[in-house]
C-alpha positions as MATLAB code, in Angstrom:
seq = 'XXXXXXXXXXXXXXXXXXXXXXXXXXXXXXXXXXXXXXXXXXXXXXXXXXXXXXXXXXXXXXXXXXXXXXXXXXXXXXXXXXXXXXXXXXXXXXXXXXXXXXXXXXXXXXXXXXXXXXXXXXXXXXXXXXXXXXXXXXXXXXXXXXXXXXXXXXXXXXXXXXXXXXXXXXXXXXXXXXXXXXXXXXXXXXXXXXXXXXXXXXXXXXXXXXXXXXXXXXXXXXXXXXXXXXXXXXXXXXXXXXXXXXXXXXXXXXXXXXXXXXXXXXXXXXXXXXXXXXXXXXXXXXXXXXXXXXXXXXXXXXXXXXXXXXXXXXXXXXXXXXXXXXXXXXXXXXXXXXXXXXXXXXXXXXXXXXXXXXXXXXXXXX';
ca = [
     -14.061  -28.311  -24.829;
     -11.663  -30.328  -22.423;
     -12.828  -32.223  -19.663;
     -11.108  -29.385  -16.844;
     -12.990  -26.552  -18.976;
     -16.244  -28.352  -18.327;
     -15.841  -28.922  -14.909;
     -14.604  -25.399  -14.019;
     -15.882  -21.794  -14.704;
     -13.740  -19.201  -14.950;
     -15.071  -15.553  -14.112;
     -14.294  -13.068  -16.716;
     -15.107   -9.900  -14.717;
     -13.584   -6.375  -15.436;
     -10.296   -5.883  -13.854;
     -10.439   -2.805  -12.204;
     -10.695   -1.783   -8.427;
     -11.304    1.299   -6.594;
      -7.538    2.890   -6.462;
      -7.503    5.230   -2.952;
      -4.609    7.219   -2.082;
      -3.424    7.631    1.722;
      -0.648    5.923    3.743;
      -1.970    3.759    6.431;
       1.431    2.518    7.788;
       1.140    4.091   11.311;
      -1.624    3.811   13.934;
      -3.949    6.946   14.299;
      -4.804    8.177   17.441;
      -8.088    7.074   19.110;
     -10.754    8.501   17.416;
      -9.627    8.800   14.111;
     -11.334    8.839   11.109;
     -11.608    4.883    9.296;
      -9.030    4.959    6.050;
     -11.344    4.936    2.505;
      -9.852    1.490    1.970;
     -10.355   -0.258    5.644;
     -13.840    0.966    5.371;
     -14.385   -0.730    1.604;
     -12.637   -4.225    2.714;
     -15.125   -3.915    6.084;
     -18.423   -2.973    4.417;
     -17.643   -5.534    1.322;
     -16.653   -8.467    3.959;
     -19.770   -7.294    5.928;
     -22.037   -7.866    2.870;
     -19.922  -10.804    1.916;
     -20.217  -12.423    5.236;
     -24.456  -11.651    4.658;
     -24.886  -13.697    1.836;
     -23.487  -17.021    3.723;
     -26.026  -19.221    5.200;
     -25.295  -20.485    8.989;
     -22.816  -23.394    7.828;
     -21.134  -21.450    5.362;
     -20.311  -18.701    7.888;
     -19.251  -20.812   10.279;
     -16.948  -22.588    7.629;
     -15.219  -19.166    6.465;
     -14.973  -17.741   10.142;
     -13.116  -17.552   13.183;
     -11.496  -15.792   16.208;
      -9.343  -13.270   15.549;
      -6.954  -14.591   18.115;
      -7.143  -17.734   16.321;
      -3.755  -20.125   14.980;
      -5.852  -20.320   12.027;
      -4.949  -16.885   11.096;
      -1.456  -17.189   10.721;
      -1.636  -20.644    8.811;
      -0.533  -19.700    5.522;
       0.293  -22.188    2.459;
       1.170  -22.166   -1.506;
       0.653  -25.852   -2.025;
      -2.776  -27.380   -3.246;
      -3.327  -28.395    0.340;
      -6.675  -28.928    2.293;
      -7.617  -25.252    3.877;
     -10.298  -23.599    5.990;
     -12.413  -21.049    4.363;
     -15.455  -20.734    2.143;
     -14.419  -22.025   -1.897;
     -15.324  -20.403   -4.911;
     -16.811  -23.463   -5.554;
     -19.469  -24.143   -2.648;
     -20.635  -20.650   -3.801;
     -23.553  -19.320   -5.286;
     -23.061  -16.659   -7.911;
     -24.698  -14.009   -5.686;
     -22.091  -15.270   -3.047;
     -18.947  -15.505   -5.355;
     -19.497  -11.789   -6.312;
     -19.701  -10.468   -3.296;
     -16.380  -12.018   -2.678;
     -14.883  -10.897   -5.709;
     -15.898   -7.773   -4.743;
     -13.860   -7.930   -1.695;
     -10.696   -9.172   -3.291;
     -10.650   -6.233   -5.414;
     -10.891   -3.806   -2.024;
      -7.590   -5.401   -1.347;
      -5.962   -6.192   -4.582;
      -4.951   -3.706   -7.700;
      -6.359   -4.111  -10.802;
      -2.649   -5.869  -11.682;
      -2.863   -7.739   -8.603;
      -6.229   -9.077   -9.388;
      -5.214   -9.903  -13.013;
      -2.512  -12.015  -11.370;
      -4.331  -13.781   -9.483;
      -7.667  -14.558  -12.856;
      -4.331  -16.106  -14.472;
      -3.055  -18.478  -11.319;
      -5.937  -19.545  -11.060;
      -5.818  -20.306  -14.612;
      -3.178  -22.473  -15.048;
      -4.639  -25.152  -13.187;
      -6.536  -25.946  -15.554;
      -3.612  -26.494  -17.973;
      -1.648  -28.739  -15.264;
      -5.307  -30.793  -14.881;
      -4.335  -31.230  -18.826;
      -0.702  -32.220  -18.539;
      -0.691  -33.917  -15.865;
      -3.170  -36.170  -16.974;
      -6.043  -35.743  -13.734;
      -8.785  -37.055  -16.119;
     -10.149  -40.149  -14.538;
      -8.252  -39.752  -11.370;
      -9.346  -39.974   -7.808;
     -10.833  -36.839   -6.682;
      -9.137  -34.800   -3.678;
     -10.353  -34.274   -0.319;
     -13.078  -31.895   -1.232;
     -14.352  -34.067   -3.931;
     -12.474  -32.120   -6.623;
     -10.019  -32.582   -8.679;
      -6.027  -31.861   -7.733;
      -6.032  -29.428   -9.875;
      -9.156  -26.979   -9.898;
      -9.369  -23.163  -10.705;
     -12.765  -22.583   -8.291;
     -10.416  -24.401   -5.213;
      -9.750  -20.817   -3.573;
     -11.179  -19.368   -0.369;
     -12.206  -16.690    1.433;
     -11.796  -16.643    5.000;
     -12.969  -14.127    7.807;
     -11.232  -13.779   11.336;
     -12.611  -11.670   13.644;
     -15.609   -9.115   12.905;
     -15.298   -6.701    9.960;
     -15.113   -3.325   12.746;
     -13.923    0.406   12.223;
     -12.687    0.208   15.429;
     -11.181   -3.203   16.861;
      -8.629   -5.626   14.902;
      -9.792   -8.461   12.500;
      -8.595   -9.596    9.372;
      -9.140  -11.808    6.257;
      -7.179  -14.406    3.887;
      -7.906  -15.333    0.457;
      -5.914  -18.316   -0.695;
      -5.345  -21.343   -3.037;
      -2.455  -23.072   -4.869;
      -0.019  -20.491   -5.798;
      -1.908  -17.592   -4.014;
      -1.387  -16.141   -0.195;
      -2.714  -12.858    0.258;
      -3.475  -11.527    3.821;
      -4.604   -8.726    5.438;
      -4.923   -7.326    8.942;
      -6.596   -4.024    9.738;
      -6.299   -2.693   12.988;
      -8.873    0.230   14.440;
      -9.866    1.428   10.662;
      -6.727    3.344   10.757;
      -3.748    0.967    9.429;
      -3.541   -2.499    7.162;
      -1.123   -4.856    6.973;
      -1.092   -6.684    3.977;
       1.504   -9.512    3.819;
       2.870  -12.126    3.249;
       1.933  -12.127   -0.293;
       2.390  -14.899   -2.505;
       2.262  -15.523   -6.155;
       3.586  -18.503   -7.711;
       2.852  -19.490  -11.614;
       3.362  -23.126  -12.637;
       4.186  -23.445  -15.659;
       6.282  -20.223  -15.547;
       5.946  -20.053  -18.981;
       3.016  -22.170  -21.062;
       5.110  -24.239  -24.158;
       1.689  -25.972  -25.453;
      -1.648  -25.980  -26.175;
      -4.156  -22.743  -26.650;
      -2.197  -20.559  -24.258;
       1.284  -21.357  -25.545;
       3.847  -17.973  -24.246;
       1.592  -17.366  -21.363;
       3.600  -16.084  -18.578;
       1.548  -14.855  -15.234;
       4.653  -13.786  -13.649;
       6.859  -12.317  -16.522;
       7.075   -9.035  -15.007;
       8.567  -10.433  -11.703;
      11.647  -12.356  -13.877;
      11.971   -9.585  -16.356;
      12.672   -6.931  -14.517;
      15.065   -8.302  -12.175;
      17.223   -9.983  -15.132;
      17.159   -6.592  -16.426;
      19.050   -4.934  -13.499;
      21.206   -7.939  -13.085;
      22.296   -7.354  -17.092;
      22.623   -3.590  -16.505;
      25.838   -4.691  -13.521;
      29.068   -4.191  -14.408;
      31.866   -6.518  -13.109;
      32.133   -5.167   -9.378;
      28.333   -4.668   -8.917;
      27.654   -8.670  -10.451;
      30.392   -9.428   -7.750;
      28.657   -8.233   -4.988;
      25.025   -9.127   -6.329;
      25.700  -13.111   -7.541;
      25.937  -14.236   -3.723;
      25.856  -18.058   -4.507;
      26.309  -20.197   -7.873;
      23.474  -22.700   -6.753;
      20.177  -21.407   -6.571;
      17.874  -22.393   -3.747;
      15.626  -24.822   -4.324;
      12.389  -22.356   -2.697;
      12.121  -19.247   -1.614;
      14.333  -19.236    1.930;
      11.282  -17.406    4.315;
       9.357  -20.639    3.111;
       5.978  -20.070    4.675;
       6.515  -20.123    8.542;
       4.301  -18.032   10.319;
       7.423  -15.534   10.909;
       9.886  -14.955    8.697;
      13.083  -14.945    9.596;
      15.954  -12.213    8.462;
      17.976  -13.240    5.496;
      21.277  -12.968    5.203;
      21.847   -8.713    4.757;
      24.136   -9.655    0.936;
      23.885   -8.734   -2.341;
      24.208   -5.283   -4.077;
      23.437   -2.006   -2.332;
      21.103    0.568   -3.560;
      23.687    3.015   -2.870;
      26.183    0.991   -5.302;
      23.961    1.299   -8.216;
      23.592    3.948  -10.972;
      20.644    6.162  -11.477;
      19.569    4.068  -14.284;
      19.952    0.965  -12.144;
      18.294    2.451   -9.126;
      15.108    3.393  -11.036;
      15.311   -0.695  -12.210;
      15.292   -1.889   -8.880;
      11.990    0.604   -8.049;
      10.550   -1.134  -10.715;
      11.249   -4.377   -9.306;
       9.811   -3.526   -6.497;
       7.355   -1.625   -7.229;
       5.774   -4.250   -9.570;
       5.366   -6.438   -6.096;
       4.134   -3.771   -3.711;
       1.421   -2.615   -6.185;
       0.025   -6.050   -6.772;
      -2.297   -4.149   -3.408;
      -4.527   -1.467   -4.402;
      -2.699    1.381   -4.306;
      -2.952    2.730   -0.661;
      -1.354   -0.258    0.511;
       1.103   -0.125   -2.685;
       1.884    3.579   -1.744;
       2.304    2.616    2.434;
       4.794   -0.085    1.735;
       6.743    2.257   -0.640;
       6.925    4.637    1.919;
       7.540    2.713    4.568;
      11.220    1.758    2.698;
      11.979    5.413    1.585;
      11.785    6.164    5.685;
      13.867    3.323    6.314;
      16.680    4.753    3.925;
      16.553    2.882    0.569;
      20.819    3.062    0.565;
      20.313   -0.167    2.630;
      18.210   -1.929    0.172;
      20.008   -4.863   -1.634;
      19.510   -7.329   -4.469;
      20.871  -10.258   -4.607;
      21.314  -13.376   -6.695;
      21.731  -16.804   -7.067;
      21.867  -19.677   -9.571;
      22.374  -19.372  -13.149;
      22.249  -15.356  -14.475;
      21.099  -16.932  -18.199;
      17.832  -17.036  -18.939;
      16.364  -20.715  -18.506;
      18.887  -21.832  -16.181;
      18.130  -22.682  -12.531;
      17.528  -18.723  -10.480;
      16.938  -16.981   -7.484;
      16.946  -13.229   -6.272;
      16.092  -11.183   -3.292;
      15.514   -7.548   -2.702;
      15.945   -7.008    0.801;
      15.371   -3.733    3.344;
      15.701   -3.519    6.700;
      11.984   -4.447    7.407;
      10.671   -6.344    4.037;
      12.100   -8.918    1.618;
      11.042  -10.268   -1.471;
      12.022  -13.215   -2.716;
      11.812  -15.345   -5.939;
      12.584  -18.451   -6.977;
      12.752  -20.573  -10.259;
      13.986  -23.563  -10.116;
      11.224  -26.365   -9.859;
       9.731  -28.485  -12.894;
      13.146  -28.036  -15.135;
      13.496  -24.229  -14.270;
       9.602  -23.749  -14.834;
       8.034  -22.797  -11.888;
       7.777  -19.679  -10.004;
       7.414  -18.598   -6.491;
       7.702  -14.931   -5.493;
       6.780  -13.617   -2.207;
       6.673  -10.198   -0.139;
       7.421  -10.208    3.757;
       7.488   -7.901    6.411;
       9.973   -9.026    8.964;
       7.501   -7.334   11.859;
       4.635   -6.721    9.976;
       3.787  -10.251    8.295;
       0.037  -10.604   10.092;
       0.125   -6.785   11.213;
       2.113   -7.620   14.218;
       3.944   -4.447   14.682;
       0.896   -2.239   14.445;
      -1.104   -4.762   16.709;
       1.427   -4.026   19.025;
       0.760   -0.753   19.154;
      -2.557   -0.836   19.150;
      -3.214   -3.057   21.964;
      -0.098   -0.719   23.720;
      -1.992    2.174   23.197;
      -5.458    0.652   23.872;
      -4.745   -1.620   26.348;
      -1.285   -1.476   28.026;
      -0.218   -4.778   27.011;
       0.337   -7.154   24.501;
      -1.829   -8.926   21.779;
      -3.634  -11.035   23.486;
      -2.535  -14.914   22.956;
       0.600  -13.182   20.920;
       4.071  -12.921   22.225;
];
């Protein structure tokens, strides 16, 4: 047993979640009846919250008007929130428990295998006898991801809650009961693809590559034209993590310039990010696109269109873009991200909420 597997536990739970069906991209009108899944992510961060003793809780919480909130990262970083690791097992199920009210059972999977792989970097990059981090950990540690709380877990009034680490940003906002935001939403696998030791051809985030190089194949000459936007790939994704994203360049290959085939490859694509959520949220975002018109929806690329080589792609819609990027650690190292250009933090339903509710804006917010 290594050193990293001794100092680490690693929760083999089943991966399933409670799938509910309903769109909850709109506010309801006052009054209406709490959405299956805002009522499972308030009840399970309501018992989550019970378990924490008085420091705890006042480690994993704060305001919902709070900076904190929209203080995202993907780098092993210091962060506020409660760790896996200053939990009790009592305590770390209950927040597993949560996750899944937010996460599919893919989504969930994703994130058992991030958390993985640091455990293989502690390995290779030789952490063994080094000085411990901030936290007393080492750099690399699988239990160094937290929960954190903003706001009180209500049917009725906004709050929200963050669970995050190296390589994982997932965030939600639910506003009255009634609607959930649920980006940005970050995965990122380093190494990309394992090349030694036990887990040798793991890749977390082959679906994400695969599928895109699949469409990109599938172009003939005047679609790879319009799609291959730049012959240098970026060296990160472009929306980085600033609190808002701003709009990308509108390039790449239309929706409306693709073949059936080719179409149903890009839903794919897409669909493989938006149901990393459980499947309400999956099913909102989806339909969210389809009312924006999915002729507008592009895919681009950059870098090299061989496999190994230096990459980057979008898929981009008038309201949400995803972007990957491969090019760190000799072409080994993945980050892939959703954003909603309005809705990153649940700002555009916010807006209407506190419209609606209070005939102005967010308080604090712009």
């Amino acid at each position: 047993m290594s050193t990293m597997q001794r100092v680490s536990r690693t929760y083999a739970r089943p991966l399933f979640a409670a799938l509910t069906i309903g769109f909850v991209f709109a506010i309801a009108p006052t009054g209406a009846r709490e959405t299956t899944t805002a009522k499972d992510m308030r009840d399970a961060a309501t018992a989550f919250l019970s378990t924490l003793d008085a420091g705890q809780k006042t480690a994993t919480t704060f305001a919902f008007t709070s900076d904190e909130r929209e203080n995202w990262f993907f780098t092993p970083v210091p962060r506020k929130g409660l760790a896996y690791f200053s939990m009790s097992d009592a305590q770390r199920a209950a927040a597993v428990k949560l996750l899944k009210t937010g996460l599919s059972a893919k989504g969930f999977s994703k994130v058992e295998a991030i958390r993985s792989l640091e455990s293989i970097l502690y390995e290779s990059e030789g952490e063994a006898g080094k000085k411990p981090d901030w936290d007393g950990k080492p750099h690399r540690f699988p239990d160094r991801y937290l929960f954190t709380v903003f706001g009180t877990p209500s049917a009725t009034e906004p709050w929200g809650w963050r669970f995050e680490g190296h390589h994982i940003s997932q965030n939600w906002t639910v506003v009255s009961g009634t609607a959930i935001a649920s980006s940005p939403q970050f995965f990122g696998s380093n190494p990309a693809e394992v090349r030694t030791g036990p887990k040798t051809g793991l890749r977390v985030l082959a679906a994400e590559e695969d599928l895109a190089r699949t469409l990109l194949v599938s172009l003939d000459e005047k679609q790879r034209q319009a799609a291959m936007v730049d012959a240098k790939a970026p060296n990160d994704v472009l929306t980085t993590n600033k609190h808002k994203a701003e709009r990308l360049p509108d390039v790449g290959v239309a929706y409306s310039e693709l073949t059936p085939g080719q179409q149903q490859a890009l839903w794919k694509l897409i669909e493989e990010y938006a149901f990393a959520q459980t499947a309400s949220l999956g099913q909102a975002r989806i339909a969210t696109i389809k009312k924006d018109g999915v002729a507008a929806v592009k895919f681009a690329w950059m870098g090299v269109a061989d496999k190994g080589g230096p990459h980057y792609y979008r898929v981009q819609g008038p309201r949400f873009a995803i972007e990957y990027d491969n090019t760190q650690n000799t072409n080994n190292h993945i980050h892939a991200v959703w954003r909603d250009y309005d809705g990153d933090f649940g700002r555009d339903i916010l807006a209407e909420h506190y419209k609606a509710d209070h005939g102005s804006a967010a308080p604090g917010r712009p």
